[in-house]
CSV table of C-alpha atoms in Angstrom, one decimal:
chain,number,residue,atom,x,y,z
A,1325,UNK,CA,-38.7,-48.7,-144.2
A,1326,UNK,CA,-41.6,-51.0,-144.9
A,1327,UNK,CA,-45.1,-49.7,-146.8
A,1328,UNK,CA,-46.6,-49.8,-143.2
A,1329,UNK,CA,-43.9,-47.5,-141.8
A,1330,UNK,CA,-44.2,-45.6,-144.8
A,1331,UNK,CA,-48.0,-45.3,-144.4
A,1332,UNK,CA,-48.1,-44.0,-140.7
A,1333,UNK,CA,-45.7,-41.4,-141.7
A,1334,UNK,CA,-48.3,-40.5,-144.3
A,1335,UNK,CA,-51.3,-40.1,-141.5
A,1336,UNK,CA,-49.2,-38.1,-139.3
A,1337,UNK,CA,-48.1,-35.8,-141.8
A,1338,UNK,CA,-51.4,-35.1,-142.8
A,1339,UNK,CA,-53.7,-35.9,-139.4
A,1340,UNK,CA,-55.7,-32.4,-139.8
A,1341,UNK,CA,-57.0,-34.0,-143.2
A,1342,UNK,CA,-57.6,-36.9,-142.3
A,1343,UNK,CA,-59.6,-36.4,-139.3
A,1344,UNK,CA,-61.7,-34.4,-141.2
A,1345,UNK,CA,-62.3,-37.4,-144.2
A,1346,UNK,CA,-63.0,-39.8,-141.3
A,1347,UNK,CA,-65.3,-37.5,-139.7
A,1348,UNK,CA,-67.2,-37.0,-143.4
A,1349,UNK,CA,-67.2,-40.7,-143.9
A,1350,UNK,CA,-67.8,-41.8,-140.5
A,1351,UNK,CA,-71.0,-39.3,-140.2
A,1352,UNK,CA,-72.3,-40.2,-143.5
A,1353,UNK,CA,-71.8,-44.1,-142.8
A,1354,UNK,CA,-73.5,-43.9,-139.1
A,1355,UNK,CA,-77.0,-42.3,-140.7
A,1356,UNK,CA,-77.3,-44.9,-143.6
A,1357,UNK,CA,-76.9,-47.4,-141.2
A,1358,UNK,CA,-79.2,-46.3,-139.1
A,1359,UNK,CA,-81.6,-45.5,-141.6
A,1360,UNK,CA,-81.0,-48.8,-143.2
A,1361,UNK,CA,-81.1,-51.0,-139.9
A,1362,UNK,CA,-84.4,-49.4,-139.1
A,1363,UNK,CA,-86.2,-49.9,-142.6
A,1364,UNK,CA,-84.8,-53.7,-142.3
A,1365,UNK,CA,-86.4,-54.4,-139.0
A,1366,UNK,CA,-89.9,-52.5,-140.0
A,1367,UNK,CA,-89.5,-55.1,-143.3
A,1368,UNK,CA,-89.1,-57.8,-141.7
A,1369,UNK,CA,-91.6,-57.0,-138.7
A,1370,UNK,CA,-94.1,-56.0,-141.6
A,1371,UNK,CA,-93.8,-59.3,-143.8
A,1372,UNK,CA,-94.1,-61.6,-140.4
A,1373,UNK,CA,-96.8,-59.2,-139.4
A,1374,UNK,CA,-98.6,-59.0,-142.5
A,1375,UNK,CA,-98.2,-62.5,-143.7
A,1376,UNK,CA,-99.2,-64.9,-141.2
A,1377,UNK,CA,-101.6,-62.3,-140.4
A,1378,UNK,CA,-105.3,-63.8,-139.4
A,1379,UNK,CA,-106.7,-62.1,-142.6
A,1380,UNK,CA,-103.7,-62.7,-144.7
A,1381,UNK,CA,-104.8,-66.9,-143.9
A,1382,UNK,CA,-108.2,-66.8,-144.2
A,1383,UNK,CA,-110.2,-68.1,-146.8
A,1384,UNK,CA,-114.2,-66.6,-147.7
A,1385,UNK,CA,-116.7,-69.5,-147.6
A,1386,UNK,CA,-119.9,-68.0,-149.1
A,1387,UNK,CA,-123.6,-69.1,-148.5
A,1388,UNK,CA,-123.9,-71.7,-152.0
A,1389,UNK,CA,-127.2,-70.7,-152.8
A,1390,UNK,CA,-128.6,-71.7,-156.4
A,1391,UNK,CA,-126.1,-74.4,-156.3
A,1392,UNK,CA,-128.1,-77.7,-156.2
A,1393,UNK,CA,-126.5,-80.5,-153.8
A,1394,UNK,CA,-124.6,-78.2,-151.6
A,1395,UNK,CA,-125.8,-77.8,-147.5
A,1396,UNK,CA,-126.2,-74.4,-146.0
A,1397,UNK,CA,-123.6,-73.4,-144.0
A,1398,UNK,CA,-124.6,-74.6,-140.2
A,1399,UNK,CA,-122.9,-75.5,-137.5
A,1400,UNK,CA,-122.1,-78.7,-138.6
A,1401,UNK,CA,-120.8,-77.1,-141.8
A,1402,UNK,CA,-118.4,-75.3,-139.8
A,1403,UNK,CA,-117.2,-78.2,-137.5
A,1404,UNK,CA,-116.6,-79.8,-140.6
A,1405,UNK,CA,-114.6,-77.6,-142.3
A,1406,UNK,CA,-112.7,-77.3,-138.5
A,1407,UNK,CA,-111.8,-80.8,-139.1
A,1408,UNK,CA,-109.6,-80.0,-142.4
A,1409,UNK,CA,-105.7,-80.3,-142.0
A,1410,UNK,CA,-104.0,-77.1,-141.6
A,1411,UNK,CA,-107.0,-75.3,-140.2
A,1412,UNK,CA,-106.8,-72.8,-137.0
A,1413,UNK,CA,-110.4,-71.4,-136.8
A,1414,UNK,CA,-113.6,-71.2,-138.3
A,1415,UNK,CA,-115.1,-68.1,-137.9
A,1416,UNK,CA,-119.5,-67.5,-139.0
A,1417,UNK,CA,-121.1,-64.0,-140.2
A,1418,UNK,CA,-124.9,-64.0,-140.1
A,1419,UNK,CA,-126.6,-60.8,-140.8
A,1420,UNK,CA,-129.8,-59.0,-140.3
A,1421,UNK,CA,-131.1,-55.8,-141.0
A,1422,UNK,CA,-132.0,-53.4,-138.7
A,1423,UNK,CA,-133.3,-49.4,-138.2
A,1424,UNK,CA,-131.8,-46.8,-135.6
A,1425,UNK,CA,-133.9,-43.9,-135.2
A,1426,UNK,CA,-131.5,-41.3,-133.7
A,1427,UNK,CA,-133.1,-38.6,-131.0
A,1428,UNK,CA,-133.2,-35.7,-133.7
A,1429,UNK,CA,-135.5,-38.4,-135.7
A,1430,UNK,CA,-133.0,-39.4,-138.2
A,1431,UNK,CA,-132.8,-43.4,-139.2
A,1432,UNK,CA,-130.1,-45.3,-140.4
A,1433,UNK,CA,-130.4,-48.5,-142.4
A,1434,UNK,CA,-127.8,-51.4,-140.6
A,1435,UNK,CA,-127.2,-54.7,-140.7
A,1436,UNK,CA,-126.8,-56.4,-137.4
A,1437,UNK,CA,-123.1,-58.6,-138.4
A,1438,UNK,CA,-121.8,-60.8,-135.9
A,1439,UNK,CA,-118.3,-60.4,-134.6
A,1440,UNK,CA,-115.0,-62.3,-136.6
A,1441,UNK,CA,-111.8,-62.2,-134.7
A,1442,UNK,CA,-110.0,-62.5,-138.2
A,1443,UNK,CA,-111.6,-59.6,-139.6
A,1444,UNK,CA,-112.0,-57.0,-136.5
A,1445,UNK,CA,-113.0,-53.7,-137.7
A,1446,UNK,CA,-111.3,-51.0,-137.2
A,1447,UNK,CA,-112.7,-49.7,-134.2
A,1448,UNK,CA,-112.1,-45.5,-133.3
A,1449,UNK,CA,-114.1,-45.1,-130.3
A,1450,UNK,CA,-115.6,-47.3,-127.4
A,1451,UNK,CA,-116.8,-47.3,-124.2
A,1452,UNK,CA,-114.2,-49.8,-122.8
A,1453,UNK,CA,-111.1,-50.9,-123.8
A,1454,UNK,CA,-111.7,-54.5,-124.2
A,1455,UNK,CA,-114.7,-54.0,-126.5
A,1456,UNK,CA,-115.4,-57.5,-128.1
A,1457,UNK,CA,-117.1,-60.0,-127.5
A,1458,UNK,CA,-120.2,-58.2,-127.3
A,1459,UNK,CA,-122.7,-58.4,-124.8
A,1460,UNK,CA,-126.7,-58.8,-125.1
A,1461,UNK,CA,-128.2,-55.4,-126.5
A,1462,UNK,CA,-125.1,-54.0,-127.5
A,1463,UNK,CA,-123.8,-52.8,-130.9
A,1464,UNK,CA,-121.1,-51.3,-132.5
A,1465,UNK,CA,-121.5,-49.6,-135.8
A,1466,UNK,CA,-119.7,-47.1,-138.8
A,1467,UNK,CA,-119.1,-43.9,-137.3
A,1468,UNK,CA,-121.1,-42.3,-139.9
A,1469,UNK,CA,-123.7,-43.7,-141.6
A,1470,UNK,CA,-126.0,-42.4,-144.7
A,1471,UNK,CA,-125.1,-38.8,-143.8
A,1472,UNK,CA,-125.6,-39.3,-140.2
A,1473,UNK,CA,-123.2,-38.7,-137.4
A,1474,UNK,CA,-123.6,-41.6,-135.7
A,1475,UNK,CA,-120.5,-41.1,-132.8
A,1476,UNK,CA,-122.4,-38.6,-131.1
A,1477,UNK,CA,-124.3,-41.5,-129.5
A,1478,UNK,CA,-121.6,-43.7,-128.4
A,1479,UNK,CA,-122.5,-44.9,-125.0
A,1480,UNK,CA,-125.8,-44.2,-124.8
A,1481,UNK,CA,-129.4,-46.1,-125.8
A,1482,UNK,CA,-130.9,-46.1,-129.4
A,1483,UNK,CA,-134.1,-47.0,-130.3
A,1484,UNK,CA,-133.6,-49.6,-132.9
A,1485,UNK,CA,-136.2,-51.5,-135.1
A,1486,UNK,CA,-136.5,-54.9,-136.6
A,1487,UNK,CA,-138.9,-56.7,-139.3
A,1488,UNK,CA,-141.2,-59.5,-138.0
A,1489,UNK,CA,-142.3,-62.0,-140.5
A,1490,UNK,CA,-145.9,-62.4,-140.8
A,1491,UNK,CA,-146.6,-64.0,-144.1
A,1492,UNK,CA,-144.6,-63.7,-147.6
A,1493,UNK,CA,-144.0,-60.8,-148.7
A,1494,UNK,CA,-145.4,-59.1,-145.8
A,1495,UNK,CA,-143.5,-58.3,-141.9
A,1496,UNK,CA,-144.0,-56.3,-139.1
A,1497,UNK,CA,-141.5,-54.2,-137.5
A,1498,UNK,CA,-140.7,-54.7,-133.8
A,1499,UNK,CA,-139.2,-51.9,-131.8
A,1500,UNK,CA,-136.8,-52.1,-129.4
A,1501,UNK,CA,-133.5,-50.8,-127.7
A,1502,UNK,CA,-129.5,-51.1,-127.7
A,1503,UNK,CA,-126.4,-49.6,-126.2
A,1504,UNK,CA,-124.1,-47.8,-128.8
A,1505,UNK,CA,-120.7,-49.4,-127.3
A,1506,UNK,CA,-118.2,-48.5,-130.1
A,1507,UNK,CA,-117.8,-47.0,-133.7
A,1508,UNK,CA,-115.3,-48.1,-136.6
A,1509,UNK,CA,-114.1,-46.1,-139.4
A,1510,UNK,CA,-116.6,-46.1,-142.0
A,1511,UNK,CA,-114.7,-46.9,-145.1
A,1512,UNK,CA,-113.6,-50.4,-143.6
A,1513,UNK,CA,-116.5,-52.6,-145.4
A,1514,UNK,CA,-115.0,-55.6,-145.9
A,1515,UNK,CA,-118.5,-57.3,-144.3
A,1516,UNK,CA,-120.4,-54.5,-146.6
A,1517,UNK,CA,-121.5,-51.0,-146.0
A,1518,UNK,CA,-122.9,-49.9,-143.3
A,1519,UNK,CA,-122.6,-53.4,-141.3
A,1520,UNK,CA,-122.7,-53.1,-137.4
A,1521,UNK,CA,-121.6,-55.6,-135.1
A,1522,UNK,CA,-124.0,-57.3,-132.1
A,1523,UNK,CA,-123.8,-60.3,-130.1
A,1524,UNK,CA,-124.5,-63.2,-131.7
A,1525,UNK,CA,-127.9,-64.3,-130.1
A,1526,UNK,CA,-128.9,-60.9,-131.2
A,1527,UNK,CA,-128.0,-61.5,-134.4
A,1528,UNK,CA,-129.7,-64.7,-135.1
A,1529,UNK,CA,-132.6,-63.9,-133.0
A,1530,UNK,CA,-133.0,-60.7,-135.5
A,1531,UNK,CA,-132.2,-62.6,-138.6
A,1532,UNK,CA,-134.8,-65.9,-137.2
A,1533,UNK,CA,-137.8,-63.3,-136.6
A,1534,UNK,CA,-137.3,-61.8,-140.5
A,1535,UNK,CA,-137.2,-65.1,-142.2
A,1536,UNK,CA,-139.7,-66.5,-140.0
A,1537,UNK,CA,-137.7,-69.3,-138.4
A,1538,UNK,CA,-137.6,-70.8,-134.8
A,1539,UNK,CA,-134.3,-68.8,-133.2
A,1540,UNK,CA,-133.5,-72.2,-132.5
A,1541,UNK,CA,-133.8,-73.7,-136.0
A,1542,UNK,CA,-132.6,-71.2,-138.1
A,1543,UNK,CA,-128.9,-71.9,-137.8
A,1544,UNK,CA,-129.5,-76.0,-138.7
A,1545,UNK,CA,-132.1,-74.6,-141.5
A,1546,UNK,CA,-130.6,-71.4,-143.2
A,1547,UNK,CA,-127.2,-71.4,-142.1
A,1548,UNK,CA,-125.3,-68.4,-141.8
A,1549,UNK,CA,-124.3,-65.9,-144.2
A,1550,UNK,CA,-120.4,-66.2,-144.7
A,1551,UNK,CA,-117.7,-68.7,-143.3
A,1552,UNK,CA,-114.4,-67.7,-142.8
A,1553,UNK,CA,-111.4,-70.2,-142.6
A,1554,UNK,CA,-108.7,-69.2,-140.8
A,1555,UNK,CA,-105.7,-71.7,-142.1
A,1556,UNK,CA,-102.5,-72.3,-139.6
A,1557,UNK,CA,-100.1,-70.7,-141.6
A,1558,UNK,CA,-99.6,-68.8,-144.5
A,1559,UNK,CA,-98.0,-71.5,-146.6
A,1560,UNK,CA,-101.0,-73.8,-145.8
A,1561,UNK,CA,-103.5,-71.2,-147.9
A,1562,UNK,CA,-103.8,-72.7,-151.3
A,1563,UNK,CA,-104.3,-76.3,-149.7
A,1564,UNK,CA,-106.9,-75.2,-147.7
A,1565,UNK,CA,-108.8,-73.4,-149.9
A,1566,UNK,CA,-108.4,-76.3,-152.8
A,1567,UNK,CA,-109.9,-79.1,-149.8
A,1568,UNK,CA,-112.5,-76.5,-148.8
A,1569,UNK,CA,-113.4,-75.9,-152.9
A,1570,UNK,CA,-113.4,-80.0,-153.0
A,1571,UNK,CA,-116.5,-80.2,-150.5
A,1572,UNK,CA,-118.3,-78.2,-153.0
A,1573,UNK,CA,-118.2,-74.5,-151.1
A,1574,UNK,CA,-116.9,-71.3,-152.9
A,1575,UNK,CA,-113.4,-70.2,-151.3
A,1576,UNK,CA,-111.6,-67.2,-151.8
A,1577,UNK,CA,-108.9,-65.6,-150.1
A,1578,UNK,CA,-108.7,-62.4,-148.3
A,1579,UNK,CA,-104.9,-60.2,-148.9
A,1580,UNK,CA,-106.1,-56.8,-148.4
A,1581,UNK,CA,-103.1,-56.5,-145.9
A,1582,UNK,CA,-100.5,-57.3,-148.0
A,1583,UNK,CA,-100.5,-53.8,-149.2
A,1584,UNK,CA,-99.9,-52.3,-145.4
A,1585,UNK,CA,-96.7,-51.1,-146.0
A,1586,UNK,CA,-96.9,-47.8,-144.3
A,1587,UNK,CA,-95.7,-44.9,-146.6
A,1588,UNK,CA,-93.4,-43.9,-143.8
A,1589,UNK,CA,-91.3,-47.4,-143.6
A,1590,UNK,CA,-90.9,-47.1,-147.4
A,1591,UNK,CA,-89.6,-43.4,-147.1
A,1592,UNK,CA,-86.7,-44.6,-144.2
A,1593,UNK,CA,-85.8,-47.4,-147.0
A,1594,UNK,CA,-85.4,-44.6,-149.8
A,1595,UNK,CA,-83.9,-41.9,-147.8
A,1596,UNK,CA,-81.8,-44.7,-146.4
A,1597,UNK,CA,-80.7,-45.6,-150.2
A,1598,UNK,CA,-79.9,-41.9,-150.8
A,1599,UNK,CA,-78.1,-41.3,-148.0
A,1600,UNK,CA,-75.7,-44.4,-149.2
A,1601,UNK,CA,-74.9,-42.7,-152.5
A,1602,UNK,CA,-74.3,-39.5,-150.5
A,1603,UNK,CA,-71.8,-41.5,-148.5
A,1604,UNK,CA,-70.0,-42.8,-151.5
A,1605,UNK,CA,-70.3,-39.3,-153.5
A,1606,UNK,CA,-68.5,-38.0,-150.0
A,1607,UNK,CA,-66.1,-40.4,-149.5
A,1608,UNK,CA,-64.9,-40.2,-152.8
A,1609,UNK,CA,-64.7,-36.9,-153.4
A,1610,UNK,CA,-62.7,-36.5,-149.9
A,1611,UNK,CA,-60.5,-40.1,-150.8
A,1612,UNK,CA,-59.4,-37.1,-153.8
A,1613,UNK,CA,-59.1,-34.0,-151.9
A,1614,UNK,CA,-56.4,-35.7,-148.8
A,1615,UNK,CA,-54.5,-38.1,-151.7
A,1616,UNK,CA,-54.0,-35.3,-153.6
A,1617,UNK,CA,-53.0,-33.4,-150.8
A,1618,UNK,CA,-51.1,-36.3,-150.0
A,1619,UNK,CA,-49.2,-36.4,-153.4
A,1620,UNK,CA,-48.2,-33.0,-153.5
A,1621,UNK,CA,-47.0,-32.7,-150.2
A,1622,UNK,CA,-44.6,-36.3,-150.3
A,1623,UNK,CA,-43.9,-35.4,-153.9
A,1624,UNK,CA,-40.2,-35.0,-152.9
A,1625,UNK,CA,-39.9,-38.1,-150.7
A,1626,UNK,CA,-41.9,-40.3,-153.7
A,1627,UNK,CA,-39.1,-39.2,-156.1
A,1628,UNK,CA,-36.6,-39.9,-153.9
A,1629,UNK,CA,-37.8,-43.4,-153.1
A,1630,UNK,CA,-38.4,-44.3,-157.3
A,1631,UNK,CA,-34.8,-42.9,-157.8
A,1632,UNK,CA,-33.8,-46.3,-155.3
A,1633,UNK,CA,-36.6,-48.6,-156.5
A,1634,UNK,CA,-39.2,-47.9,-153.8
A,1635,UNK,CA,-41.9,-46.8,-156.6
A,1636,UNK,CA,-44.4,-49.7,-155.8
A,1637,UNK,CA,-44.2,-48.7,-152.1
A,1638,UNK,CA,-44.5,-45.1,-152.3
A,1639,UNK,CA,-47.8,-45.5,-153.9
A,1640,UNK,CA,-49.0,-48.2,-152.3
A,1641,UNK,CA,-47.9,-46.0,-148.8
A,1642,UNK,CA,-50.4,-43.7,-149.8
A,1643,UNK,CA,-53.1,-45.7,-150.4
A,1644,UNK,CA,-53.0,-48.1,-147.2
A,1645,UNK,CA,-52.5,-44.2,-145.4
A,1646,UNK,CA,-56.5,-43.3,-147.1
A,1647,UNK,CA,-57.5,-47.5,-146.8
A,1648,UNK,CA,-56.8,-46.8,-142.5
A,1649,UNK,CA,-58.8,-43.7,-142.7
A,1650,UNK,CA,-61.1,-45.1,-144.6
A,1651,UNK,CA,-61.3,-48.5,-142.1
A,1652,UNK,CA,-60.8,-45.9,-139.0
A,1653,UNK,CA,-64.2,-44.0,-140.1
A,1654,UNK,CA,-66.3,-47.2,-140.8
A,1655,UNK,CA,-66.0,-48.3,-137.7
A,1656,UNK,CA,-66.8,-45.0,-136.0
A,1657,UNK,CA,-69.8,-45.3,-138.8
A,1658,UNK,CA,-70.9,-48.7,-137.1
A,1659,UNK,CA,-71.2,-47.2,-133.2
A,1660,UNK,CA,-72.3,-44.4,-134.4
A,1661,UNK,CA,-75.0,-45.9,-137.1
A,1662,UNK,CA,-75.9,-48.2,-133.7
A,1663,UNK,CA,-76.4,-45.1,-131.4
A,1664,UNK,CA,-78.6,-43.6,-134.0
A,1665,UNK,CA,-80.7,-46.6,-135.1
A,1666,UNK,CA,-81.3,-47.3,-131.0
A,1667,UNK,CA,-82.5,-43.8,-130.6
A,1668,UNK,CA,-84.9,-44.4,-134.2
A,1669,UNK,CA,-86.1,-47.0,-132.4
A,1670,UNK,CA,-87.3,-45.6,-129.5
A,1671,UNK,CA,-88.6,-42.4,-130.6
A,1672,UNK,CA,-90.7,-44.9,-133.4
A,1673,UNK,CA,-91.7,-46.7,-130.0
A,1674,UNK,CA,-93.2,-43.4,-128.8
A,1675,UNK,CA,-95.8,-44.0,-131.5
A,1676,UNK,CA,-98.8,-46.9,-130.9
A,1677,UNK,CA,-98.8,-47.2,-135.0
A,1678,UNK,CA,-95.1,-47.5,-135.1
A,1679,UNK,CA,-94.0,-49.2,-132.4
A,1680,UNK,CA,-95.3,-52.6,-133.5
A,1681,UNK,CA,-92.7,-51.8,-136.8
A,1682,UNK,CA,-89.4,-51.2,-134.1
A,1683,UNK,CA,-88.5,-53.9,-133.5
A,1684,UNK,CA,-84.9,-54.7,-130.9
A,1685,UNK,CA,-83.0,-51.9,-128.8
A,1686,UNK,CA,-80.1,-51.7,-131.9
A,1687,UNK,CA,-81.8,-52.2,-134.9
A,1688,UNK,CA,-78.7,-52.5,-137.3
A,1689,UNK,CA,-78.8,-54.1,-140.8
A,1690,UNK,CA,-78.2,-57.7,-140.9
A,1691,UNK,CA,-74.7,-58.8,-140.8
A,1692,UNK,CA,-74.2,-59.6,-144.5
A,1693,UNK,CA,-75.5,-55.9,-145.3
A,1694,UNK,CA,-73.4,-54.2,-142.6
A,1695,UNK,CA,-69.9,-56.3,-143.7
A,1696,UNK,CA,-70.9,-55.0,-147.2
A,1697,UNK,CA,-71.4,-51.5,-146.4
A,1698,UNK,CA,-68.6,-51.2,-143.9
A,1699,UNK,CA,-66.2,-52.6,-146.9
A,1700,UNK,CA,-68.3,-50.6,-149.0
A,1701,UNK,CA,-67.1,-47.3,-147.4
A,1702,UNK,CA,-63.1,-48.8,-147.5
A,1703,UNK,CA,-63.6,-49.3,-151.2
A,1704,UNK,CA,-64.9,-46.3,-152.3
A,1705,UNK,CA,-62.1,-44.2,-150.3
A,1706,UNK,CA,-59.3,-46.1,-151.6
A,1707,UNK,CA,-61.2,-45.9,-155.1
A,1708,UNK,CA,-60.9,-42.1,-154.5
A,1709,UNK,CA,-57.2,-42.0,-153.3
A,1710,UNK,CA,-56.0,-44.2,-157.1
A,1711,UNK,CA,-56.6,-41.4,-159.6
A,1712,UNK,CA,-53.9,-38.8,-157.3
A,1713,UNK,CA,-51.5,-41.6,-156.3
A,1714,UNK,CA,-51.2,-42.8,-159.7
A,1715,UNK,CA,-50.7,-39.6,-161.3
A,1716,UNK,CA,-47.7,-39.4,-158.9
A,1717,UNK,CA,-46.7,-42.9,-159.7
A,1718,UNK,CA,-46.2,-42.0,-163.1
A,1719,UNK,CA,-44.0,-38.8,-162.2
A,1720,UNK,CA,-40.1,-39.6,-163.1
A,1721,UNK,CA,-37.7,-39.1,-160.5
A,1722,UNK,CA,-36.4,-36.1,-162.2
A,1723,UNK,CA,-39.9,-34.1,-162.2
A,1724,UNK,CA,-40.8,-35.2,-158.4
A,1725,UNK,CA,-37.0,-33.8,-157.5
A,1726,UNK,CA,-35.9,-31.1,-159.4
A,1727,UNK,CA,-37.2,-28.3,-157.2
A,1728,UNK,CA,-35.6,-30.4,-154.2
């Protein structure tokens, strides 16, 4: 009888048991790997998300002012900068502040920003889905604003003022009207607090009249406020910003985002790491319960076998009996772990803040972490099957026989 023979024998002597060491393993095995095949995907959705992000590659030219031989940032500025290698976009912020006087007689201090694509505010509310680019006489601005509630008058008109200039040190405010189109969460300020976003002729119209400019000068004369470089990829970053430094402009970059992990992706990673010391704790502790079982039952037939020289066999009979259990439930684990992952998937692409994060129908680890887990679980059940099979190993023929 060969170890193979002598191993079957084994599984259908003790089936009952073993079906229920598979079904432990196999249950265990089929969450972790769904768990784990759905923090893998968010990862890597995440780190492609996150880092060739528009803000993750963009670079923060600031106005150079009391620095002596470098121009304003105008349009030519811009074009210029355009023209470096490895550069997408370039992207302008002027500003100008401006008053809204709300119906109760409340005013808010703002300052009129013009709209960047690589730095959209968070937007909570808006009249229409497709909010930017912004018309003529519309704004969008913080929810809330210097203890003012703000929201209350999305989509309708607000009396807003402006500052005229008339000599130095002296202006004159001009009065007129704009449509509340959208609001953005307040605490976003990455263009400073209380910034609200208007079309760009309004903008520079606004910021003309207060530095008493031609609208149709100011550009070629002050420049705008900020200039963001948007670089083609994330790699191309530091080169960017070390040509852009070269012209004489402060750069900085702009990775805010590279702490958007959400809190939920890193708890499926950690319950995903418990669950796989569950699974070996399980499979272990079952390996020890069906090989002792095992061992005890075939006690007679192992002495018998030593007694003719079979002792290497009879061991190793029992162990490649708990090694096809073991096999048998890691392979249920994968199907399963597939079934489970798909279904994580699509109740994650239920949500619009998850679903960018669920990424493919079976979202299973990749194939070097599922061949390691799979042989994992085989280890760690035939790890649990040594300590009984040796202990009959070591019995003498006499012991494992004499109540024969």
């Amino acid at each position: 009888m060969n170890i193979l023979s002598l191993a079957w024998a084994n599984v259908r002597a003790l089936r009952r048991r073993m079906y229920g060491l598979v079904a432990l393993v196999a249950v265990g095995g089929a969450v972790c790997l769904g768990a784990l095949g759905i923090a893998e995907r968010a990862q890597g959705a995440t780190d492609t998300g996150v880092g060739e992000s528009a803000a993750n590659r963009s670079i923060t030219v600031d106005r150079p002012e009391g620095r002596p031989g470098s121009a304003p940032l105008t349009p030519r500025t811009a074009a210029r900068l355009a023209e470096l290698s490895h550069v997408a976009s370039v992207q302008h912020r002027a500003q100008a502040s401006f008053g809204v006087a709300t119906p109760a007689g409340d005013t808010a201090l703002l300052y009129a920003t013009t709209y960047r694509p690589a730095l959209a505010p968070p937007v909570t509310e808006s009249v229409r889905a497709r909010l930017f680019p912004l018309r003529p006489g519309e704004i969008v601005a913080p929810a809330t604003s210097q203890g003012i509630d703000l929201g209350r008058l999305l989509g309708r008109d607000v009396e807003v003022e402006t500052t005229r200039f008339v000599r130095p040190g002296e202006g004159t405010g001009v009065t007129g009207r704009a449509r509340l189109v959208g609001v953005y969460d307040p605490t976003w300020q990455l263009d400073g607090p209380d910034a609200a976003y208007a079309a760009d002729s309004d903008v520079v119209r606004w910021a003309a009249e207060r530095a008493g400019q031609p609208t149709d000068r100011y550009l070629d004369s002050v420049g705008y406020d900020q200039l963001t470089v948007v670089a083609a990829s994330a790699a191309d970053v530091p080169g960017v910003m070390k040509s852009v430094q070269d012209l004489g402009y402060p750069a900085v970059t702009l990775r805010q985002q590279l702490d958007a992990l959400p809190a939920v992706l890193e708890l499926i990673r950690l319950v995903g790491r418990v669950l796989l010391a569950v699974l070996g704790v399980l499979a272990f502790a079952g390996a020890v319960t069906v090989t002792g079982a095992l061992s005890r039952q075939r006690v007679h037939e192992i002495g018998v076998l030593k007694a003719v020289g079979f002792r290497t066999r009879a061991v190793l009979a029992m162990l490649v009996a708990v090694a096809l259990a073991g096999a048998a439930a890691a392979l249920i684990a994968a199907v399963l772990g597939a079934l489970l992952g798909g279904i994580g998937a699509a109740v994650m692409r239920g949500s619009a803040d998850l679903a960018p994060y669920a990424d493919g129908w079976v979202p299973l680890p990749t194939p070097t972490s599922l061949l390691a887990l799979l042989l994992l679980t085989v280890l760690v059940v035939v790890t649990g099957a040594l300590g009984p099979a040796s202990r009959a190993a070591r019995r003498s023929p006499a012991d494992a026989m004499k109540d024969w």
